[in-house]
Coordinates of C-alpha atoms and ligand atoms in Angstrom, one line a residue:
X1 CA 89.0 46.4 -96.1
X2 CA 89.3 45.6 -92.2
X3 CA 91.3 42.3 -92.1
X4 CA 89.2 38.7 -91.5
X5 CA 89.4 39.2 -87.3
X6 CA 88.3 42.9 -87.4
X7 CA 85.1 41.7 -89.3
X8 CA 84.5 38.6 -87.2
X9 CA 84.3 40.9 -84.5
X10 CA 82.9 43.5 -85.6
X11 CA 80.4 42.9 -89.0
X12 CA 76.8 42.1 -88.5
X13 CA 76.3 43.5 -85.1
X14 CA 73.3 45.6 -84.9
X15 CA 73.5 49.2 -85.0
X16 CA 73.1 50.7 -82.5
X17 CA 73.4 47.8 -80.4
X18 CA 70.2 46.8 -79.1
X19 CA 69.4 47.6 -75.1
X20 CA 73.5 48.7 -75.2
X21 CA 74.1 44.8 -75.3
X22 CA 78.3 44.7 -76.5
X23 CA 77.6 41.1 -76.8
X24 CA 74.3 40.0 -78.3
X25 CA 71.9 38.4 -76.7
X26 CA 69.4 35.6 -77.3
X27 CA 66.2 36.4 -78.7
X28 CA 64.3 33.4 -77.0
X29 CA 61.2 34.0 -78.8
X30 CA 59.1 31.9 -82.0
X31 CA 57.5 35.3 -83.3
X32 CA 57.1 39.0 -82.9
X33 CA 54.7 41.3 -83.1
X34 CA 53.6 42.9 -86.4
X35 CA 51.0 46.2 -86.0
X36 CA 51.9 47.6 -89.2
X37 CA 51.0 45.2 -92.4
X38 CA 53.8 46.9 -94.0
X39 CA 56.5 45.4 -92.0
X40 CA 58.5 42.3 -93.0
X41 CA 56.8 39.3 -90.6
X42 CA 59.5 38.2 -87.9
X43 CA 59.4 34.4 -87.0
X44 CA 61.9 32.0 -86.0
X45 CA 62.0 30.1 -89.6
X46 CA 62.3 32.4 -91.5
X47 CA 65.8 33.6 -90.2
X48 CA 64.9 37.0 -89.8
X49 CA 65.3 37.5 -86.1
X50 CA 68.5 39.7 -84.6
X51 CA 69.9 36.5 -83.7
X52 CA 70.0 35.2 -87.1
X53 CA 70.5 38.6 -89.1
X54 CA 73.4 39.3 -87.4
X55 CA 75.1 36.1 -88.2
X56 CA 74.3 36.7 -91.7
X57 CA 75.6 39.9 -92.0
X58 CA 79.0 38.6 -90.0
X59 CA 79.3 35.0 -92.5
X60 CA 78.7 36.9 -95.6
X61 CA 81.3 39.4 -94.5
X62 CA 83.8 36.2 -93.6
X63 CA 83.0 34.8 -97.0
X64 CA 83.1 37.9 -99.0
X65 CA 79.9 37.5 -100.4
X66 CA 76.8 39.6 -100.8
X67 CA 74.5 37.7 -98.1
X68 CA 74.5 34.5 -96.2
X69 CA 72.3 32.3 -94.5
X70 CA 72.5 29.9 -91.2
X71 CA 70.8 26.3 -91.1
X72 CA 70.3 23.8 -88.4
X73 CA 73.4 21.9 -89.9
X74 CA 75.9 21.8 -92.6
X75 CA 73.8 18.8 -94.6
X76 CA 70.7 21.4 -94.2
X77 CA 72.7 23.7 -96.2
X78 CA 73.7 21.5 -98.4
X79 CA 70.1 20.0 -99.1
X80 CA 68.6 23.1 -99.3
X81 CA 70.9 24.8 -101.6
X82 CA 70.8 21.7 -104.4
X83 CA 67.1 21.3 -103.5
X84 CA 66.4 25.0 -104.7
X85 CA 69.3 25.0 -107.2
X86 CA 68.0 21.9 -109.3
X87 CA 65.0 20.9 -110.9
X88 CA 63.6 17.5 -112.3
X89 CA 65.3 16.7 -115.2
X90 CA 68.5 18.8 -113.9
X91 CA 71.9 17.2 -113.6
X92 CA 75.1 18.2 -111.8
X93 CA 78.7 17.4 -112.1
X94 CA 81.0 16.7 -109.3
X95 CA 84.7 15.4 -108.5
X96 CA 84.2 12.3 -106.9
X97 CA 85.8 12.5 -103.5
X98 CA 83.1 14.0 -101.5
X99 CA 81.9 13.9 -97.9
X100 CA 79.8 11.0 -97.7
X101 CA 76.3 12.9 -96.4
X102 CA 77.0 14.5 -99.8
X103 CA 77.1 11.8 -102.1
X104 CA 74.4 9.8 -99.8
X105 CA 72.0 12.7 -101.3
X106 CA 73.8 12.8 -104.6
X107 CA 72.6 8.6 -104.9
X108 CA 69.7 8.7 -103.1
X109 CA 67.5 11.6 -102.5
X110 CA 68.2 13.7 -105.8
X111 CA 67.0 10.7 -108.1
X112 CA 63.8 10.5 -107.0
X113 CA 63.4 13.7 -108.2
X114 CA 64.6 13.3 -111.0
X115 CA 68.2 15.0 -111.1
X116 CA 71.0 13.1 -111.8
X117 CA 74.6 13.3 -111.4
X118 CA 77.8 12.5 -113.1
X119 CA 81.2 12.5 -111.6
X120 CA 84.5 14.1 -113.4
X121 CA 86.2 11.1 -114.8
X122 CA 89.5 12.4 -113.8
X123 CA 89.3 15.4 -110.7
X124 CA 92.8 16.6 -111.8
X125 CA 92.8 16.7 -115.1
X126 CA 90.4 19.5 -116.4
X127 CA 90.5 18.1 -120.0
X128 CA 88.9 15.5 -118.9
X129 CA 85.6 17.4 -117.3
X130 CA 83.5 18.2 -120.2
X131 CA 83.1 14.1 -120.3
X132 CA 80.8 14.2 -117.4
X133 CA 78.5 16.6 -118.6
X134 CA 74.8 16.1 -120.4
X135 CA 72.6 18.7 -121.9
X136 CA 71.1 18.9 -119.1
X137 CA 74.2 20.0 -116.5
X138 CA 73.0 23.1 -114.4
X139 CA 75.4 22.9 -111.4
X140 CA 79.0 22.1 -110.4
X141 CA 79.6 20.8 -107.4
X142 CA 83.1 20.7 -105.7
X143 CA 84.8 20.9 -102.0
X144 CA 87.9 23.3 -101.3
X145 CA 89.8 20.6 -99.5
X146 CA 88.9 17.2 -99.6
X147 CA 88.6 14.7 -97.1
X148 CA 90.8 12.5 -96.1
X149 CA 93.3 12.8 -98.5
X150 CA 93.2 16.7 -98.4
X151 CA 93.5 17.7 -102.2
X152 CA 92.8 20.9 -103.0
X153 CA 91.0 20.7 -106.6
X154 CA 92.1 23.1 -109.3
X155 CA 89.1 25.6 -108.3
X156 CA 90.3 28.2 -111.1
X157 CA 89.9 25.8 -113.6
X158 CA 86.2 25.0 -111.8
X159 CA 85.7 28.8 -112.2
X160 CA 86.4 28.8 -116.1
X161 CA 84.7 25.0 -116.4
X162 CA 81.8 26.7 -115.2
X163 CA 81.7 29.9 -116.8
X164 CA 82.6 27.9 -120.3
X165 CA 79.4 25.4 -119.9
X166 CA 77.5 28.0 -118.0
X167 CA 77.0 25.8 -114.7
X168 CA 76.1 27.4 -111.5
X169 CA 79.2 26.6 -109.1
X170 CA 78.5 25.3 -105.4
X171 CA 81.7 24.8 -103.3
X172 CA 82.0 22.9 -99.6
X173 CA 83.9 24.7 -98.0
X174 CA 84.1 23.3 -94.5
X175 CA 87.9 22.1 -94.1
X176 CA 89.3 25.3 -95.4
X177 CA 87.1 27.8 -93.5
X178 CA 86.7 31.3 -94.5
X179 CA 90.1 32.0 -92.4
X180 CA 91.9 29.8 -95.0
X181 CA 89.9 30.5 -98.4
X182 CA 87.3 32.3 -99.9
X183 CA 85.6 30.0 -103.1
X184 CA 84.0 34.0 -103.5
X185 CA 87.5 35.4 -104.3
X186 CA 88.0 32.6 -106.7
X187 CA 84.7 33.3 -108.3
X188 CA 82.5 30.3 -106.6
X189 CA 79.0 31.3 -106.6
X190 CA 77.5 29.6 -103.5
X191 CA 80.0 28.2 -100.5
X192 CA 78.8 25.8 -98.1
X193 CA 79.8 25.0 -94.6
X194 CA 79.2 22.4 -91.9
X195 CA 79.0 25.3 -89.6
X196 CA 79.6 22.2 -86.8
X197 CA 83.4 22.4 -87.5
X198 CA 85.7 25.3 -87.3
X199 CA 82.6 27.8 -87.4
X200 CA 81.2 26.6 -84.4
X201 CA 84.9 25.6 -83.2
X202 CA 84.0 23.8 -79.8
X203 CA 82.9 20.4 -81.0
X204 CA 79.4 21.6 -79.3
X205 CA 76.6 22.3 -81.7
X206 CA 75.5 21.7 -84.9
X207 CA 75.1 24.4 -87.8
X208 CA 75.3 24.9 -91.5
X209 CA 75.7 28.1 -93.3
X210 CA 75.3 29.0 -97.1
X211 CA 76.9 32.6 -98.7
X212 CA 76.5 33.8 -102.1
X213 CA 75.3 36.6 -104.2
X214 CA 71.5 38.4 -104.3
X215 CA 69.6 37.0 -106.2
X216 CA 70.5 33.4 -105.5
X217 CA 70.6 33.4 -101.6
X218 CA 66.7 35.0 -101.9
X219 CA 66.2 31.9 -103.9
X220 CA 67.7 29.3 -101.3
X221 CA 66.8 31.2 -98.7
X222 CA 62.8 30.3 -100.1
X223 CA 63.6 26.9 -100.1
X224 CA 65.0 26.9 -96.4
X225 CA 62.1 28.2 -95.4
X226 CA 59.5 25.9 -96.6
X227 CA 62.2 23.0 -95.8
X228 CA 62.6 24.3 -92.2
X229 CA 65.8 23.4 -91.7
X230 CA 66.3 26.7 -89.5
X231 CA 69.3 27.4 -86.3
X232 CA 67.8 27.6 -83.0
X233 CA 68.7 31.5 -81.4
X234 CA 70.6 29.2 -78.7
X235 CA 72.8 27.9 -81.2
X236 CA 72.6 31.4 -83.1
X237 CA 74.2 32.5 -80.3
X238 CA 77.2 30.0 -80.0
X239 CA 78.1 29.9 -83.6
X240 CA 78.2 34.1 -83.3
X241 CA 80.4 33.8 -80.0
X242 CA 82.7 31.2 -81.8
X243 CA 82.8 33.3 -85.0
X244 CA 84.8 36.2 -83.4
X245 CA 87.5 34.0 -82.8
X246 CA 87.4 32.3 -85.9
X247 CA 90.9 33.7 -87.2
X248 CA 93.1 33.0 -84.1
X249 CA 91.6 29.7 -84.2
X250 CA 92.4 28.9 -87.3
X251 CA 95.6 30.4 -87.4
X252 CA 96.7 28.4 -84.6
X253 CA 95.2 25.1 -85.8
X254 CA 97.3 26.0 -89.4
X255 CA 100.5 26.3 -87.0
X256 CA 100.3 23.5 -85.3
X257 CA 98.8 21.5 -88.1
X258 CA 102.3 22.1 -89.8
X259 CA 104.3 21.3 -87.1
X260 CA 102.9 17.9 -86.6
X261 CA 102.8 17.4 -90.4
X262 CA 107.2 17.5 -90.4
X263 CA 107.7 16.0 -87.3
X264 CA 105.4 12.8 -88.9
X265 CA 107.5 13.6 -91.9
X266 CA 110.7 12.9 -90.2
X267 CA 109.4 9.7 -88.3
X268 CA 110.4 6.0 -89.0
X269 CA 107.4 4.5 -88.2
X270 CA 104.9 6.9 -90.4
X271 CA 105.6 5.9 -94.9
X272 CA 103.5 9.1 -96.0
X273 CA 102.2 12.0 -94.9
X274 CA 99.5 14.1 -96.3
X275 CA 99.4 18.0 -95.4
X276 CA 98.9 20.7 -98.1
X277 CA 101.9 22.3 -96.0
X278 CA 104.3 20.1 -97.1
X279 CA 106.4 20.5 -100.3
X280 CA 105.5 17.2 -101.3
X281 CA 101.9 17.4 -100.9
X282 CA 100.9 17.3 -104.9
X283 CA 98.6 20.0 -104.4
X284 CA 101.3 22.0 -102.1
X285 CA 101.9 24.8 -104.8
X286 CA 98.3 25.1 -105.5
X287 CA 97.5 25.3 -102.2
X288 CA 99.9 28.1 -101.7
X289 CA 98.7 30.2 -104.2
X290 CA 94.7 30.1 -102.9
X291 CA 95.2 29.6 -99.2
X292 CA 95.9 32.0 -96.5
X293 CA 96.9 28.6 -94.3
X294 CA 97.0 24.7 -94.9
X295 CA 94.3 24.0 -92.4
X296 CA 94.4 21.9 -89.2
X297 CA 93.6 18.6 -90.5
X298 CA 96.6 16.2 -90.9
X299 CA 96.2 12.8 -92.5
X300 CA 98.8 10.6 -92.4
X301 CA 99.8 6.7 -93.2
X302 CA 101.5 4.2 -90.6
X303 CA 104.4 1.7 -92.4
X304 CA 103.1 -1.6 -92.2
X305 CA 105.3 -2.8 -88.9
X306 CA 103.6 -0.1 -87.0
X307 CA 101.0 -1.3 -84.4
X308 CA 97.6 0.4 -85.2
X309 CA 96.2 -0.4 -82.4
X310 CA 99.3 0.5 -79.8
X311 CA 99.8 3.8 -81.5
X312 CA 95.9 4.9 -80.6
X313 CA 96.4 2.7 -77.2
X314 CA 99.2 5.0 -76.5
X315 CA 97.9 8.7 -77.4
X316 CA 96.6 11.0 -74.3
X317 CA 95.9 14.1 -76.3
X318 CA 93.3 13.7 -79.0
X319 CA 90.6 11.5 -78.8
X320 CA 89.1 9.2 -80.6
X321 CA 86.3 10.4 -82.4
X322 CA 84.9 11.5 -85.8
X323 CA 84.5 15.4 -86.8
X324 CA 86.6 18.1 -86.8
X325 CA 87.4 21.8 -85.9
X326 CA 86.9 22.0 -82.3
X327 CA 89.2 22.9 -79.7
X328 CA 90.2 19.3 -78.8
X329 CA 92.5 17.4 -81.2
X330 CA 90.5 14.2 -82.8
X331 CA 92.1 11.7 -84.4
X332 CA 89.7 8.7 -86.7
X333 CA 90.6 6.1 -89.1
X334 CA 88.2 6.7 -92.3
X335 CA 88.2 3.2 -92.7
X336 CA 85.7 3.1 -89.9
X337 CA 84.5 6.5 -89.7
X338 CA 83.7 9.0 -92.7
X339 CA 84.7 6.4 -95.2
X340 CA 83.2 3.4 -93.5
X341 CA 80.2 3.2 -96.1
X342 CA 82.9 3.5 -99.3
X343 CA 83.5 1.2 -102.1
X344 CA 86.5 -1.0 -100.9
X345 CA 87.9 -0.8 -103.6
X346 CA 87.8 2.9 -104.4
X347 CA 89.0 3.0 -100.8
X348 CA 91.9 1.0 -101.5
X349 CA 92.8 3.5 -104.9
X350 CA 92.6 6.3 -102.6
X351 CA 94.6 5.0 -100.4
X352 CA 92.7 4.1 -97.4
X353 CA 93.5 1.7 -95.6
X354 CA 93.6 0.4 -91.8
X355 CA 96.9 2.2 -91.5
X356 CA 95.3 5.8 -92.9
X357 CA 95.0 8.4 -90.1
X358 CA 93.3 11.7 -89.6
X359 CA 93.8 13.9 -87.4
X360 CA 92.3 17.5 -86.8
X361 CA 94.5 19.7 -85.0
X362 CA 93.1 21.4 -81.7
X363 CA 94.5 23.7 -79.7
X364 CA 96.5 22.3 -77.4
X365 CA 100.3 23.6 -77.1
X366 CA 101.6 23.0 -80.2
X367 CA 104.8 20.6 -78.7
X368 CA 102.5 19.0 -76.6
X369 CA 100.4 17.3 -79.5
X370 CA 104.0 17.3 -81.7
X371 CA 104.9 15.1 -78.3
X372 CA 102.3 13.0 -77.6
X373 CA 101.6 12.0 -81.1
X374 CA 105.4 11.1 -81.8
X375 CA 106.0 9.4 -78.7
X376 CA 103.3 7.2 -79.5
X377 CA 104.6 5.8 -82.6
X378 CA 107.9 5.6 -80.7
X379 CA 106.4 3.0 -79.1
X380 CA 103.9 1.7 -81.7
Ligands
PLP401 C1 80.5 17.4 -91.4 C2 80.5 17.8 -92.9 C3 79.3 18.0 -93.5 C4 77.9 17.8 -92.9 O1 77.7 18.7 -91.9 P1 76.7 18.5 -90.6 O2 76.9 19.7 -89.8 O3 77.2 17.2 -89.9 O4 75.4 18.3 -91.2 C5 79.3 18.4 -94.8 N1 80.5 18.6 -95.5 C6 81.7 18.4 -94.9 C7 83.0 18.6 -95.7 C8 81.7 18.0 -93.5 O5 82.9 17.8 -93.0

């Protein structure tokens, strides 16, 4: 098989290429004409214009899987994958450090239709998993890499979980990215993305994608459709542009990522870092076993002298903003970003607190960032 660039470039284009385009254009158009009643009805929601096809044939290609759709974001994916995948009376098991759009559903929306959820009682210790589940437990529901504290979860031992209670396995797979790790390979039935991150890759539209085999995709594909949660050909078009570059992205994010990681590692004024990459990282030998790279996201904890505030006064490379993937370096506090709505005191067992740090690693020169970020905690 072509390696993970050739395909980004070159899966999913339309053959032959329509009008000669080499680059694909956009199909600014809500429907298209239908003379024969034995053709398939093209119109913009149901994601079957070139726009959108070709993306599908490119993500499921990236992902390894049989077929893949695009959505107008990553919690559009998300909802319409548990939405189609669940039914009153259903219940899902989950470990419990999530992105919070996730668990906001998980509490709010899926109850009033009746599915519940139980979370594993202890995310590391499979022994522990069959605790969480009920007679009715249809679906498991896990992320690659979590956020902030960037664990990767024993996803073999998901797999076999799964396979053991017969559970239909649905995996986030934003913070990894194909380029990193393919749930498919593992044996994950359905990965999801937040398409806005290192898909997309500029910070500058919003997108969600879902891949996974036949017969399930035609299922959540029906429930996109009557949800409507389609991609605009616009932003069709930018997510397919940033796709092709996908792997030097990432692989250059990965490089960087671990570069900043030691030299955090090595500083006074930082008590803990936490990066896949490194040795010490609990999940470091897990993660090199399943991973192509450790991903661009660095978290990282100041020691208690350190001056919060000076530290961010005093960084001119990333900026100061939620998110993640794009081209620009971003650095947050959970506290008050993706973590802002979290039980203090599970934020406080996890380890977030004021003096918690993530980064996501653009792609600026690597001893740039490495440079501004130390010298701001020299003088933190
Ligand atoms: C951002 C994000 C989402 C939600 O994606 P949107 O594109 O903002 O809807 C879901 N999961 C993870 C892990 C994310 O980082």
């Amino acid at each position: 098989m072509p390696t993970l660039d050739t395909r980004a470039i070159h899966d999913g284009e339309p053959d032959p290429r329509i009008e000669g385009a080499v680059s694909l254009p956009i199909f600014q158009t809500a429907t298209y004409t239908h003379e024969d009643p034995n053709d398939e009805v093209r119109y913009i929601r149901y994601n079957n214009t070139p726009n959108h096809e070709a993306l599908h044939g490119k993500l499921a290609s990236l992902e390894a899987t049989d077929d893949a759709l695009v959505t107008a974001s990553g919690m559009a994916a998300i909802s319409s994958t548990l939405l189609s995948l669940l039914s009153a009376g259903d219940h899902l098991v989950a470990p419990q450090s999530l992105y919070g759009g996730t668990l906001d559903l998980f509490d709010d929306l899926l109850p009033r239709f009746d599915v519940g959820h139980s979370f594993f009682p202890k995310a590391d210790d499979p022994s522990t998993w069959s605790e969480a589940l009920t007679d009715s437990t249809t679906v498991l529901y896990a992320e690659s890499l979590t956020n902030p504290l960037l664990e990767v979860p024993d996803l073999e031992a998901m797999v076999d979980f799964a396979d053991k209670h017969d559970l239909i396995t649905v995996i986030d797979n934003t913070f990894a990215s194909p380029a990193n790790l393919r749930p498919a390979e593992i044996g994950f039935d359905i990965s999801l993305h937040s398409g806005t991150k290192y898909l997309a890759g500029h910070s500058d539209l919003a997108a969600g994608v879902v891949a996974g085999p036949k017969d399930l995709m035609e299922q959540i594909g029906h429930t996109h459709k009557l949800l409507g949660g389609m991609l605009d050909p616009h932003a069709c078009f930018l997510l397919h542009r940033s796709l092709k570059t996908l792997g030097v992205r990432v692989r250059q994010q990965n490089e960087t990522a671990l570069a900043l990681a030691e030299a955090l590692d090595n500083h006074d004024a930082i008590e803990k870092v936490r990066y896949p990459g490194l040795p010490e990282h609990p999940d470091h030998d897990r993660a090199t076993a399943l991973m192509d790279g450790f991903g661009g996201m660095v978290s990282f904890i100041l020691t208690p002298e350190t001056d919060v505030a000076a530290f961010f006064d005093d960084l001119t490379l990333p900026i100061r903003a939620p998110s993640l993937g794009g081209v620009e370096s971003l650095i947050t506090q959970p506290i008050h970003t993706s973590h802002a709505s979290t039980d203090p005191a599970l934020r406080q067992k996890m380890g977030i607190t004021d003096r918690f740090v993530r980064i996501s690693v653009g792609l600026e020169g690597t001893d740039d960032l490495v440079d501004d970020v130390t010298s701001a905690l020299d003088q933190a």
